[in-house]
């Protein structure tokens, strides 16, 4: 087997001339630079080393100074930060104590408010009860309606007869009573003026319609069992008075008009027997 030819044989002539010319040029330039460069003296490396060490020392000193300054600044900043933190903590403690005081005051106010509300509700209940019992509150409810009249034989009803009937209704559990639309109150008077019966100083003529609000399941039976009711029913049997009693699903009783005391008035100071001034 034949050996391969060398590259200088197979390389084209133009390429070979160009490569050899460039290589020779590079070699010539490199030789000239080596001849022209001066040889370093023996003391130059020592001077360079000294300069490098001096520069390094300056850098180290500068870094040390900057580090010290930064350390002092950091210490000052840390102290200021600690002071602010302590101030904020003290402020927070004061605010927390204030919140606790305000919370306690709010709880006390709520307790007082609840107590006041309960007292107001109780007072309103007592007021309504007294107004209802006193007749100064209009009412609506079930009850009984009684109509009574003079006897056919000429016997007339008088104030004491109606008083017995009304007292029997109160004993039976009536909550409100009226006679011919006149609401009975704690100040109501039933009395004769000649042959006329006056209720709340208003003259009334028979027949008399008595309306009583209460439990209609027990009101009639209670009237019959009461002392006043038995007395009145005895008069009905004895004199022949007209009498009719029926249950009513709903009765509307107007409130009694306010009545001003004619002789008694409250004084400025209350609590003693001198509260009322009574005239002749």
Coordinates of C-alpha atoms in Angstrom, one line a residue:
X1 CA 0.0 0.0 0.0
X2 CA 1.4 3.4 -1.0
X3 CA 2.1 6.0 1.7
X4 CA 0.1 9.3 1.5
X5 CA 1.8 12.3 0.1
X6 CA 2.9 15.1 2.4
X7 CA 0.8 18.2 2.8
X8 CA 3.2 20.5 1.0
X9 CA 2.9 18.3 -2.1
X10 CA -0.9 18.1 -2.1
X11 CA -1.6 21.7 -1.0
X12 CA -2.3 24.1 -3.9
X13 CA 0.6 26.3 -4.8
X14 CA -1.1 29.6 -4.1
X15 CA -2.3 28.5 -0.7
X16 CA 1.2 27.2 0.2
X17 CA 2.9 30.5 -0.8
X18 CA 0.4 32.6 1.2
X19 CA 0.7 30.5 4.4
X20 CA 4.5 30.4 4.3
X21 CA 4.7 34.1 3.8
X22 CA 2.4 34.9 6.7
X23 CA 4.3 32.5 9.1
X24 CA 7.6 34.2 8.2
X25 CA 6.1 37.6 8.7
X26 CA 4.8 36.7 12.2
X27 CA 8.2 35.2 13.2
X28 CA 10.0 38.3 12.0
X29 CA 7.8 40.7 13.9
X30 CA 8.1 38.6 17.1
X31 CA 11.9 38.6 16.8
X32 CA 12.0 42.4 16.5
X33 CA 9.9 43.0 19.6
X34 CA 12.1 40.7 21.7
X35 CA 15.2 42.6 20.6
X36 CA 13.6 46.0 21.3
X37 CA 12.1 45.3 24.8
X38 CA 14.5 46.4 27.6
X39 CA 15.5 44.0 30.3
X40 CA 14.0 44.7 33.7
X41 CA 16.4 45.7 36.4
X42 CA 16.7 43.8 39.6
X43 CA 15.3 46.7 41.8
X44 CA 12.1 47.3 40.0
X45 CA 10.1 44.3 41.3
X46 CA 11.0 45.5 44.9
X47 CA 9.7 49.0 44.2
X48 CA 6.5 47.6 42.7
X49 CA 6.0 45.4 45.7
X50 CA 6.5 48.3 48.1
X51 CA 3.9 50.4 46.2
X52 CA 1.5 47.5 46.3
X53 CA 2.0 47.0 50.0
X54 CA 1.5 50.8 50.7
X55 CA -1.7 50.9 48.6
X56 CA -3.0 47.8 50.4
X57 CA -2.2 49.4 53.8
X58 CA -4.1 52.6 52.8
X59 CA -7.0 50.5 51.8
X60 CA -6.9 48.5 55.0
X61 CA -6.7 51.8 57.1
X62 CA -9.6 53.3 55.1
X63 CA -11.7 50.2 55.6
X64 CA -10.9 50.2 59.3
X65 CA -11.9 53.9 59.7
X66 CA -15.1 53.3 57.7
X67 CA -15.9 50.2 59.7
X68 CA -15.4 52.2 63.0
X69 CA -17.7 55.0 61.7
X70 CA -20.3 52.5 60.6
X71 CA -20.1 50.8 64.0
X72 CA -20.7 54.0 65.9
X73 CA -23.5 54.9 63.5
X74 CA -25.0 51.5 64.0
X75 CA -24.7 51.8 67.8
X76 CA -26.4 55.2 67.7
X77 CA -29.2 53.9 65.4
X78 CA -29.7 50.9 67.6
X79 CA -29.9 53.1 70.8
X80 CA -32.5 55.4 69.1
X81 CA -34.5 52.4 67.9
X82 CA -34.5 50.9 71.4
X83 CA -35.7 54.3 72.8
X84 CA -38.5 54.5 70.3
X85 CA -39.5 50.9 71.0
X86 CA -39.7 51.6 74.7
X87 CA -41.6 54.8 74.1
X88 CA -44.1 53.0 71.9
X89 CA -44.4 50.2 74.5
X90 CA -45.1 52.8 77.2
X91 CA -47.8 54.4 75.0
X92 CA -49.3 51.0 74.3
X93 CA -49.5 50.2 78.0
X94 CA -51.2 53.5 78.7
X95 CA -53.7 52.9 75.9
X96 CA -54.4 49.4 77.1
X97 CA -55.1 50.7 80.6
X98 CA -57.4 53.3 79.2
X99 CA -59.2 50.7 77.1
X100 CA -59.7 48.6 80.3
X101 CA -61.1 51.7 82.2
X102 CA -63.4 52.5 79.3
X103 CA -64.5 48.9 79.0
X104 CA -65.3 48.8 82.7
X105 CA -67.2 52.1 82.4
X106 CA -69.1 50.8 79.5
X107 CA -70.1 47.7 81.3
X108 CA -71.2 49.7 84.3
X109 CA -73.2 52.0 82.0
X110 CA -74.8 49.0 80.4
X111 CA -75.7 47.6 83.8
X112 CA -77.2 50.9 84.8
X113 CA -79.1 51.2 81.5
X114 CA -80.6 47.7 82.0
X115 CA -81.5 48.5 85.5
X116 CA -83.1 51.8 84.4
X117 CA -85.0 50.1 81.6
X118 CA -86.3 47.4 84.0
X119 CA -87.4 50.1 86.4
X120 CA -89.0 52.0 83.6
X121 CA -90.9 48.9 82.4
X122 CA -92.0 48.2 86.0
X123 CA -93.1 51.8 86.5
X124 CA -95.0 51.8 83.2
X125 CA -96.7 48.5 84.3
X126 CA -97.7 50.0 87.6
X127 CA -98.9 53.2 85.9
X128 CA -101.1 51.2 83.5
X129 CA -102.4 49.1 86.3
X130 CA -103.2 52.1 88.4
X131 CA -104.7 53.9 85.4
X132 CA -106.8 50.8 84.6
X133 CA -107.9 50.4 88.1
X134 CA -108.5 54.1 88.5
X135 CA -110.4 54.3 85.3
X136 CA -108.2 56.8 83.5
X137 CA -107.2 54.4 80.8
X138 CA -109.5 53.4 77.9
X139 CA -109.9 49.6 77.7
X140 CA -111.3 47.0 75.3
X141 CA -112.0 43.4 76.2
X142 CA -114.6 40.7 76.9
X143 CA -117.0 40.9 79.8
X144 CA -120.6 41.2 80.8
X145 CA -123.3 43.7 80.0
X146 CA -126.1 44.2 82.6
X147 CA -129.3 46.3 82.0
X148 CA -131.4 47.3 85.1
X149 CA -134.5 49.3 85.2
X150 CA -137.1 50.7 87.6
X151 CA -139.9 48.3 88.7
X152 CA -143.1 48.3 86.7
X153 CA -145.0 49.0 90.0
X154 CA -143.2 52.3 90.3
X155 CA -140.4 51.3 92.7
X156 CA -137.3 53.2 91.5
X157 CA -133.6 52.3 91.6
X158 CA -131.5 54.4 93.9
X159 CA -127.8 55.1 94.4
X160 CA -127.4 52.3 97.0
X161 CA -128.9 49.7 94.7
X162 CA -126.4 50.5 91.9
X163 CA -123.6 50.7 94.5
X164 CA -124.4 47.1 95.6
X165 CA -124.4 45.9 91.9
X166 CA -121.1 47.6 91.1
X167 CA -119.4 46.4 94.3
X168 CA -120.5 42.8 93.4
X169 CA -118.8 43.2 90.0
X170 CA -115.6 44.4 91.6
X171 CA -115.7 41.4 93.9
X172 CA -116.3 39.0 91.0
X173 CA -113.1 40.2 89.3
X174 CA -114.1 43.0 87.0
X175 CA -111.2 45.1 85.7
X176 CA -113.2 48.1 84.5
X177 CA -116.8 49.2 85.0
X178 CA -119.0 51.9 83.5
X179 CA -122.6 53.0 84.0
X180 CA -124.3 54.5 80.9
X181 CA -120.9 55.4 79.5
X182 CA -119.6 57.0 82.7
X183 CA -116.4 55.2 83.6
X184 CA -116.1 54.4 87.3
X185 CA -112.9 55.6 89.0
X186 CA -111.5 55.7 92.5
X187 CA -113.1 59.1 92.8
X188 CA -116.4 58.2 91.3
X189 CA -119.5 59.0 93.4
X190 CA -122.9 57.3 92.9
X191 CA -125.5 59.3 94.7
X192 CA -129.0 60.5 94.4
X193 CA -130.0 64.0 93.8
X194 CA -133.7 64.0 94.5
X195 CA -135.0 61.2 92.3
X196 CA -132.1 61.3 89.9
X197 CA -129.0 59.1 90.2
X198 CA -125.8 61.0 89.6
X199 CA -122.6 59.2 88.5
X200 CA -119.4 61.4 88.3
X201 CA -121.8 64.3 89.0
X202 CA -123.6 63.5 85.8
X203 CA -127.4 62.8 86.1
X204 CA -128.5 59.5 84.6
X205 CA -131.9 58.1 83.9
X206 CA -133.0 54.5 83.7
X207 CA -132.6 52.0 82.2
X208 CA -129.0 51.8 83.5
X209 CA -126.5 49.9 81.3
X210 CA -123.6 48.5 83.4
X211 CA -120.6 47.2 81.4
X212 CA -117.8 45.3 83.1
X213 CA -114.6 44.1 81.4
X214 CA -113.3 40.8 82.8
X215 CA -113.3 37.1 82.4
X216 CA -116.7 36.3 81.0
X217 CA -116.4 32.7 81.9
X218 CA -116.4 33.5 85.6
X219 CA -117.8 37.0 85.9
X220 CA -121.5 36.1 86.0
X221 CA -121.0 33.3 88.5
X222 CA -118.7 35.5 90.6
X223 CA -121.4 38.3 90.7
X224 CA -124.0 35.8 91.9
X225 CA -121.7 34.5 94.6
X226 CA -120.5 38.0 95.7
X227 CA -122.0 39.8 98.7
X228 CA -122.9 42.8 96.7
X229 CA -124.4 40.8 93.9
X230 CA -126.6 38.7 96.3
X231 CA -127.9 41.9 97.9
X232 CA -128.8 43.4 94.5
X233 CA -130.5 40.2 93.3
X234 CA -132.5 40.1 96.5
X235 CA -133.8 43.6 95.7
X236 CA -134.7 42.5 92.2
X237 CA -136.8 39.7 93.6
X238 CA -138.3 41.9 96.3
X239 CA -139.2 45.0 94.2
X240 CA -139.4 43.6 90.7
X241 CA -136.6 45.6 89.2
X242 CA -135.8 44.9 85.6
X243 CA -132.6 42.8 85.3
X244 CA -130.8 41.3 82.3
X245 CA -127.2 40.1 82.2
X246 CA -125.4 38.7 79.1
X247 CA -121.8 37.9 78.1
X248 CA -120.1 40.2 75.6
X249 CA -117.2 39.3 73.4
X250 CA -115.9 42.8 73.2
X251 CA -116.6 45.9 75.2
X252 CA -115.1 49.4 74.7
X253 CA -114.9 51.5 77.8
X254 CA -113.8 55.1 77.5
X255 CA -111.3 56.6 79.9
X256 CA -112.8 58.7 82.6
X257 CA -112.1 62.5 82.3
X258 CA -109.4 63.9 84.5
X259 CA -110.8 65.3 87.7
X260 CA -109.1 68.2 89.5
X261 CA -109.2 68.2 93.2
X262 CA -111.2 71.2 94.5
X263 CA -109.7 71.6 98.0
X264 CA -106.6 69.4 98.2
X265 CA -103.2 70.2 96.6
X266 CA -99.7 68.8 97.0
X267 CA -97.2 71.0 98.7
X268 CA -93.6 71.4 97.7
X269 CA -92.3 69.0 100.3
X270 CA -93.6 65.5 100.5
X271 CA -93.4 62.8 103.1
X272 CA -95.5 64.1 106.0
X273 CA -99.1 64.6 107.0
X274 CA -98.8 68.2 105.9
X275 CA -98.6 67.1 102.3
X276 CA -102.2 68.2 101.6
X277 CA -103.6 71.5 102.3
X278 CA -107.3 71.2 103.0
X279 CA -109.6 74.3 102.8
X280 CA -112.8 74.8 104.6

